[in-house]
Amino acid sequence: SDLAKLLEGRVAGEPQNCLPLTSITSSQVIDKTAIVYRVGSTLWVNRPKGGADSLDDDDILVTKTSGSQLCSIDTVQLRDRSSHMYSGFVSLGEFVPYRRAKGE
């Protein structure tokens, strides 16, 4: 899978409930599976608690958050990249950090 390729050579760490928005440098959608947020060299994988079936790597993520952090209680709206039509939403799960295995 795309996610497995992305996480090759990485080790999962302790899940967290929130990520500081300012530290997120990019995000990537893995079809029907997860959203991957990049913070420095760490990839934080979020497997949504609900709505993961509507994840499509063509979608733009519109994040609704109440503060400076993205948390597992937040929802992310999905909009089609070309038409900008609303195409669903996901309720986030925990953020699991994947870091490169030491010695690489």
mmCIF file with all atom_site columns, N, CA, C and O in Angstrom, residues 68-101:
data_model
loop_
_atom_site.group_PDB
_atom_site.id
_atom_site.type_symbol
_atom_site.label_atom_id
_atom_site.label_alt_id
_atom_site.label_comp_id
_atom_site.label_asym_id
_atom_site.label_entity_id
_atom_site.label_seq_id
_atom_site.pdbx_PDB_ins_code
_atom_site.Cartn_x
_atom_site.Cartn_y
_atom_site.Cartn_z
_atom_site.occupancy
_atom_site.B_iso_or_equiv
_atom_site.pdbx_formal_charge
_atom_site.auth_seq_id
_atom_site.auth_comp_id
_atom_site.auth_asym_id
_atom_site.auth_atom_id
_atom_site.pdbx_PDB_model_num
ATOM 1   N N  . SER A 1 68  ? -4.777  26.524 18.263 1.00 0.00 ? 68  SER A N  1
ATOM 2   C CA . SER A 1 68  ? -3.486  26.443 17.564 1.00 0.00 ? 68  SER A CA 1
ATOM 3   C C  . SER A 1 68  ? -3.043  25.000 17.396 1.00 0.00 ? 68  SER A C  1
ATOM 4   O O  . SER A 1 68  ? -1.943  24.742 16.951 1.00 0.00 ? 68  SER A O  1
ATOM 5   N N  . GLN A 1 69  ? -3.915  24.066 17.792 1.00 0.00 ? 69  GLN A N  1
ATOM 6   C CA . GLN A 1 69  ? -3.552  22.666 17.670 1.00 0.00 ? 69  GLN A CA 1
ATOM 7   C C  . GLN A 1 69  ? -4.585  21.915 16.846 1.00 0.00 ? 69  GLN A C  1
ATOM 8   O O  . GLN A 1 69  ? -5.749  22.289 16.804 1.00 0.00 ? 69  GLN A O  1
ATOM 9   N N  . LEU A 1 70  ? -4.118  20.867 16.206 1.00 0.00 ? 70  LEU A N  1
ATOM 10  C CA . LEU A 1 70  ? -5.011  19.956 15.511 1.00 0.00 ? 70  LEU A CA 1
ATOM 11  C C  . LEU A 1 70  ? -5.148  18.759 16.446 1.00 0.00 ? 70  LEU A C  1
ATOM 12  O O  . LEU A 1 70  ? -4.142  18.183 16.851 1.00 0.00 ? 70  LEU A O  1
ATOM 13  N N  . CYS A 1 71  ? -6.382  18.423 16.816 1.00 0.00 ? 71  CYS A N  1
ATOM 14  C CA . CYS A 1 71  ? -6.578  17.378 17.815 1.00 0.00 ? 71  CYS A CA 1
ATOM 15  C C  . CYS A 1 71  ? -7.519  16.295 17.328 1.00 0.00 ? 71  CYS A C  1
ATOM 16  O O  . CYS A 1 71  ? -8.253  16.481 16.355 1.00 0.00 ? 71  CYS A O  1
ATOM 17  N N  . SER A 1 72  ? -7.496  15.180 18.053 1.00 0.00 ? 72  SER A N  1
ATOM 18  C CA . SER A 1 72  ? -8.302  14.041 17.630 1.00 0.00 ? 72  SER A CA 1
ATOM 19  C C  . SER A 1 72  ? -9.801  14.291 17.775 1.00 0.00 ? 72  SER A C  1
ATOM 20  O O  . SER A 1 72  ? -10.600 13.478 17.349 1.00 0.00 ? 72  SER A O  1
ATOM 21  N N  . ILE A 1 73  ? -10.178 15.421 18.392 1.00 0.00 ? 73  ILE A N  1
ATOM 22  C CA . ILE A 1 73  ? -11.613 15.731 18.452 1.00 0.00 ? 73  ILE A CA 1
ATOM 23  C C  . ILE A 1 73  ? -12.045 16.595 17.261 1.00 0.00 ? 73  ILE A C  1
ATOM 24  O O  . ILE A 1 73  ? -13.218 16.851 17.077 1.00 0.00 ? 73  ILE A O  1
ATOM 25  N N  . ASP A 1 74  ? -11.085 17.032 16.467 1.00 0.00 ? 74  ASP A N  1
ATOM 26  C CA . ASP A 1 74  ? -11.404 17.906 15.335 1.00 0.00 ? 74  ASP A CA 1
ATOM 27  C C  . ASP A 1 74  ? -11.901 17.103 14.137 1.00 0.00 ? 74  ASP A C  1
ATOM 28  O O  . ASP A 1 74  ? -11.641 15.909 14.013 1.00 0.00 ? 74  ASP A O  1
ATOM 29  N N  . THR A 1 75  ? -12.619 17.802 13.267 1.00 0.00 ? 75  THR A N  1
ATOM 30  C CA . THR A 1 75  ? -13.034 17.160 12.029 1.00 0.00 ? 75  THR A CA 1
ATOM 31  C C  . THR A 1 75  ? -12.335 17.851 10.860 1.00 0.00 ? 75  THR A C  1
ATOM 32  O O  . THR A 1 75  ? -11.982 19.020 10.939 1.00 0.00 ? 75  THR A O  1
ATOM 33  N N  . VAL A 1 76  ? -12.131 17.094 9.811  1.00 0.00 ? 76  VAL A N  1
ATOM 34  C CA . VAL A 1 76  ? -11.502 17.626 8.611  1.00 0.00 ? 76  VAL A CA 1
ATOM 35  C C  . VAL A 1 76  ? -12.484 17.443 7.464  1.00 0.00 ? 76  VAL A C  1
ATOM 36  O O  . VAL A 1 76  ? -12.961 16.338 7.212  1.00 0.00 ? 76  VAL A O  1
ATOM 37  N N  . GLN A 1 77  ? -12.801 18.548 6.791  1.00 0.00 ? 77  GLN A N  1
ATOM 38  C CA . GLN A 1 77  ? -13.687 18.491 5.626  1.00 0.00 ? 77  GLN A CA 1
ATOM 39  C C  . GLN A 1 77  ? -12.884 18.136 4.397  1.00 0.00 ? 77  GLN A C  1
ATOM 40  O O  . GLN A 1 77  ? -11.727 18.543 4.263  1.00 0.00 ? 77  GLN A O  1
ATOM 41  N N  . LEU A 1 78  ? -13.491 17.397 3.514  1.00 0.00 ? 78  LEU A N  1
ATOM 42  C CA . LEU A 1 78  ? -12.836 17.045 2.260  1.00 0.00 ? 78  LEU A CA 1
ATOM 43  C C  . LEU A 1 78  ? -13.531 17.782 1.131  1.00 0.00 ? 78  LEU A C  1
ATOM 44  O O  . LEU A 1 78  ? -14.756 17.792 1.038  1.00 0.00 ? 78  LEU A O  1
ATOM 45  N N  . ARG A 1 79  ? -12.739 18.423 0.290  1.00 0.00 ? 79  ARG A N  1
ATOM 46  C CA . ARG A 1 79  ? -13.300 19.108 -0.875 1.00 0.00 ? 79  ARG A CA 1
ATOM 47  C C  . ARG A 1 79  ? -12.570 18.654 -2.121 1.00 0.00 ? 79  ARG A C  1
ATOM 48  O O  . ARG A 1 79  ? -11.368 18.484 -2.111 1.00 0.00 ? 79  ARG A O  1
ATOM 49  N N  . ASP A 1 80  ? -13.330 18.488 -3.178 1.00 0.00 ? 80  ASP A N  1
ATOM 50  C CA . ASP A 1 80  ? -12.744 18.045 -4.441 1.00 0.00 ? 80  ASP A CA 1
ATOM 51  C C  . ASP A 1 80  ? -11.807 19.116 -4.974 1.00 0.00 ? 80  ASP A C  1
ATOM 52  O O  . ASP A 1 80  ? -12.139 20.293 -5.006 1.00 0.00 ? 80  ASP A O  1
ATOM 53  N N  . ARG A 1 81  ? -10.617 18.701 -5.393 1.00 0.00 ? 81  ARG A N  1
ATOM 54  C CA . ARG A 1 81  ? -9.588  19.650 -5.812 1.00 0.00 ? 81  ARG A CA 1
ATOM 55  C C  . ARG A 1 81  ? -10.004 20.493 -7.009 1.00 0.00 ? 81  ARG A C  1
ATOM 56  O O  . ARG A 1 81  ? -9.698  21.674 -7.094 1.00 0.00 ? 81  ARG A O  1
ATOM 57  N N  . SER A 1 82  ? -10.720 19.885 -7.951 1.00 0.00 ? 82  SER A N  1
ATOM 58  C CA . SER A 1 82  ? -11.050 20.651 -9.160 1.00 0.00 ? 82  SER A CA 1
ATOM 59  C C  . SER A 1 82  ? -12.337 21.458 -9.023 1.00 0.00 ? 82  SER A C  1
ATOM 60  O O  . SER A 1 82  ? -12.397 22.606 -9.426 1.00 0.00 ? 82  SER A O  1
ATOM 61  N N  . SER A 1 83  ? -13.367 20.865 -8.426 1.00 0.00 ? 83  SER A N  1
ATOM 62  C CA . SER A 1 83  ? -14.653 21.575 -8.358 1.00 0.00 ? 83  SER A CA 1
ATOM 63  C C  . SER A 1 83  ? -14.836 22.320 -7.044 1.00 0.00 ? 83  SER A C  1
ATOM 64  O O  . SER A 1 83  ? -15.716 23.153 -6.924 1.00 0.00 ? 83  SER A O  1
ATOM 65  N N  . HIS A 1 84  ? -14.012 22.004 -6.053 1.00 0.00 ? 84  HIS A N  1
ATOM 66  C CA . HIS A 1 84  ? -14.126 22.553 -4.704 1.00 0.00 ? 84  HIS A CA 1
ATOM 67  C C  . HIS A 1 84  ? -15.455 22.193 -4.043 1.00 0.00 ? 84  HIS A C  1
ATOM 68  O O  . HIS A 1 84  ? -15.860 22.813 -3.074 1.00 0.00 ? 84  HIS A O  1
ATOM 69  N N  . MET A 1 85  ? -16.138 21.201 -4.597 1.00 0.00 ? 85  MET A N  1
ATOM 70  C CA . MET A 1 85  ? -17.383 20.737 -3.997 1.00 0.00 ? 85  MET A CA 1
ATOM 71  C C  . MET A 1 85  ? -17.052 19.931 -2.746 1.00 0.00 ? 85  MET A C  1
ATOM 72  O O  . MET A 1 85  ? -16.063 19.205 -2.698 1.00 0.00 ? 85  MET A O  1
ATOM 73  N N  . TYR A 1 86  ? -17.920 20.042 -1.765 1.00 0.00 ? 86  TYR A N  1
ATOM 74  C CA . TYR A 1 86  ? -17.779 19.295 -0.523 1.00 0.00 ? 86  TYR A CA 1
ATOM 75  C C  . TYR A 1 86  ? -17.920 17.807 -0.828 1.00 0.00 ? 86  TYR A C  1
ATOM 76  O O  . TYR A 1 86  ? -18.865 17.399 -1.497 1.00 0.00 ? 86  TYR A O  1
ATOM 77  N N  . SER A 1 87  ? -16.974 16.994 -0.353 1.00 0.00 ? 87  SER A N  1
ATOM 78  C CA . SER A 1 87  ? -17.074 15.573 -0.679 1.00 0.00 ? 87  SER A CA 1
ATOM 79  C C  . SER A 1 87  ? -17.056 14.673 0.560  1.00 0.00 ? 87  SER A C  1
ATOM 80  O O  . SER A 1 87  ? -16.834 13.480 0.456  1.00 0.00 ? 87  SER A O  1
ATOM 81  N N  . GLY A 1 88  ? -17.276 15.257 1.726  1.00 0.00 ? 88  GLY A N  1
ATOM 82  C CA . GLY A 1 88  ? -17.361 14.450 2.925  1.00 0.00 ? 88  GLY A CA 1
ATOM 83  C C  . GLY A 1 88  ? -16.487 15.008 4.035  1.00 0.00 ? 88  GLY A C  1
ATOM 84  O O  . GLY A 1 88  ? -15.895 16.072 3.902  1.00 0.00 ? 88  GLY A O  1
ATOM 85  N N  . PHE A 1 89  ? -16.444 14.297 5.140  1.00 0.00 ? 89  PHE A N  1
ATOM 86  C CA . PHE A 1 89  ? -15.563 14.727 6.229  1.00 0.00 ? 89  PHE A CA 1
ATOM 87  C C  . PHE A 1 89  ? -15.130 13.521 7.040  1.00 0.00 ? 89  PHE A C  1
ATOM 88  O O  . PHE A 1 89  ? -15.751 12.462 6.988  1.00 0.00 ? 89  PHE A O  1
ATOM 89  N N  . VAL A 1 90  ? -14.039 13.691 7.760  1.00 0.00 ? 90  VAL A N  1
ATOM 90  C CA . VAL A 1 90  ? -13.564 12.626 8.632  1.00 0.00 ? 90  VAL A CA 1
ATOM 91  C C  . VAL A 1 90  ? -13.437 13.183 10.046 1.00 0.00 ? 90  VAL A C  1
ATOM 92  O O  . VAL A 1 90  ? -13.186 14.368 10.235 1.00 0.00 ? 90  VAL A O  1
ATOM 93  N N  . SER A 1 91  ? -13.654 12.315 11.020 1.00 0.00 ? 91  SER A N  1
ATOM 94  C CA . SER A 1 91  ? -13.351 12.701 12.396 1.00 0.00 ? 91  SER A CA 1
ATOM 95  C C  . SER A 1 91  ? -12.025 12.036 12.742 1.00 0.00 ? 91  SER A C  1
ATOM 96  O O  . SER A 1 91  ? -11.868 10.826 12.600 1.00 0.00 ? 91  SER A O  1
ATOM 97  N N  . LEU A 1 92  ? -11.083 12.857 13.143 1.00 0.00 ? 92  LEU A N  1
ATOM 98  C CA . LEU A 1 92  ? -9.718  12.396 13.341 1.00 0.00 ? 92  LEU A CA 1
ATOM 99  C C  . LEU A 1 92  ? -9.583  11.401 14.484 1.00 0.00 ? 92  LEU A C  1
ATOM 100 O O  . LEU A 1 92  ? -10.372 11.397 15.424 1.00 0.00 ? 92  LEU A O  1
ATOM 101 N N  . GLY A 1 93  ? -8.566  10.565 14.377 1.00 0.00 ? 93  GLY A N  1
ATOM 102 C CA . GLY A 1 93  ? -8.215  9.666  15.466 1.00 0.00 ? 93  GLY A CA 1
ATOM 103 C C  . GLY A 1 93  ? -6.964  10.194 16.137 1.00 0.00 ? 93  GLY A C  1
ATOM 104 O O  . GLY A 1 93  ? -6.670  11.382 16.073 1.00 0.00 ? 93  GLY A O  1
ATOM 105 N N  . GLU A 1 94  ? -6.205  9.309  16.741 1.00 0.00 ? 94  GLU A N  1
ATOM 106 C CA . GLU A 1 94  ? -4.954  9.715  17.366 1.00 0.00 ? 94  GLU A CA 1
ATOM 107 C C  . GLU A 1 94  ? -3.870  9.890  16.305 1.00 0.00 ? 94  GLU A C  1
ATOM 108 O O  . GLU A 1 94  ? -3.952  9.319  15.225 1.00 0.00 ? 94  GLU A O  1
ATOM 109 N N  . PHE A 1 95  ? -2.879  10.685 16.650 1.00 0.00 ? 95  PHE A N  1
ATOM 110 C CA . PHE A 1 95  ? -1.739  10.901 15.756 1.00 0.00 ? 95  PHE A CA 1
ATOM 111 C C  . PHE A 1 95  ? -0.611  9.974  16.202 1.00 0.00 ? 95  PHE A C  1
ATOM 112 O O  . PHE A 1 95  ? -0.153  10.055 17.338 1.00 0.00 ? 95  PHE A O  1
ATOM 113 N N  . VAL A 1 96  ? -0.170  9.108  15.299 1.00 0.00 ? 96  VAL A N  1
ATOM 114 C CA . VAL A 1 96  ? 0.912   8.185  15.642 1.00 0.00 ? 96  VAL A CA 1
ATOM 115 C C  . VAL A 1 96  ? 2.187   8.614  14.911 1.00 0.00 ? 96  VAL A C  1
ATOM 116 O O  . VAL A 1 96  ? 2.200   8.698  13.683 1.00 0.00 ? 96  VAL A O  1
ATOM 117 N N  . PRO A 1 97  ? 3.243   8.916  15.672 1.00 0.00 ? 97  PRO A N  1
ATOM 118 C CA . PRO A 1 97  ? 4.493   9.364  15.040 1.00 0.00 ? 97  PRO A CA 1
ATOM 119 C C  . PRO A 1 97  ? 5.293   8.191  14.480 1.00 0.00 ? 97  PRO A C  1
ATOM 120 O O  . PRO A 1 97  ? 5.415   7.156  15.129 1.00 0.00 ? 97  PRO A O  1
ATOM 121 N N  . TYR A 1 98  ? 5.794   8.367  13.279 1.00 0.00 ? 98  TYR A N  1
ATOM 122 C CA . TYR A 1 98  ? 6.701   7.369  12.697 1.00 0.00 ? 98  TYR A CA 1
ATOM 123 C C  . TYR A 1 98  ? 8.023   8.069  12.423 1.00 0.00 ? 98  TYR A C  1
ATOM 124 O O  . TYR A 1 98  ? 8.073   9.016  11.653 1.00 0.00 ? 98  TYR A O  1
ATOM 125 N N  . ARG A 1 99  ? 9.053   7.599  13.101 1.00 0.00 ? 99  ARG A N  1
ATOM 126 C CA . ARG A 1 99  ? 10.384  8.213  12.936 1.00 0.00 ? 99  ARG A CA 1
ATOM 127 C C  . ARG A 1 99  ? 11.318  7.205  12.302 1.00 0.00 ? 99  ARG A C  1
ATOM 128 O O  . ARG A 1 99  ? 11.123  5.993  12.441 1.00 0.00 ? 99  ARG A O  1
ATOM 129 N N  . ARG A 1 100 ? 12.329  7.714  11.640 1.00 0.00 ? 100 ARG A N  1
ATOM 130 C CA . ARG A 1 100 ? 13.308  6.824  11.020 1.00 0.00 ? 100 ARG A CA 1
ATOM 131 C C  . ARG A 1 100 ? 13.966  5.974  12.085 1.00 0.00 ? 100 ARG A C  1
ATOM 132 O O  . ARG A 1 100 ? 14.294  6.455  13.165 1.00 0.00 ? 100 ARG A O  1
ATOM 133 N N  . ALA A 1 101 ? 14.175  4.717  11.760 1.00 0.00 ? 101 ALA A N  1
ATOM 134 C CA . ALA A 1 101 ? 14.865  3.814  12.695 1.00 0.00 ? 101 ALA A CA 1
ATOM 135 C C  . ALA A 1 101 ? 16.269  4.343  12.927 1.00 0.00 ? 101 ALA A C  1
ATOM 136 O O  . ALA A 1 101 ? 16.911  4.836  12.006 1.00 0.00 ? 101 ALA A O  1
#
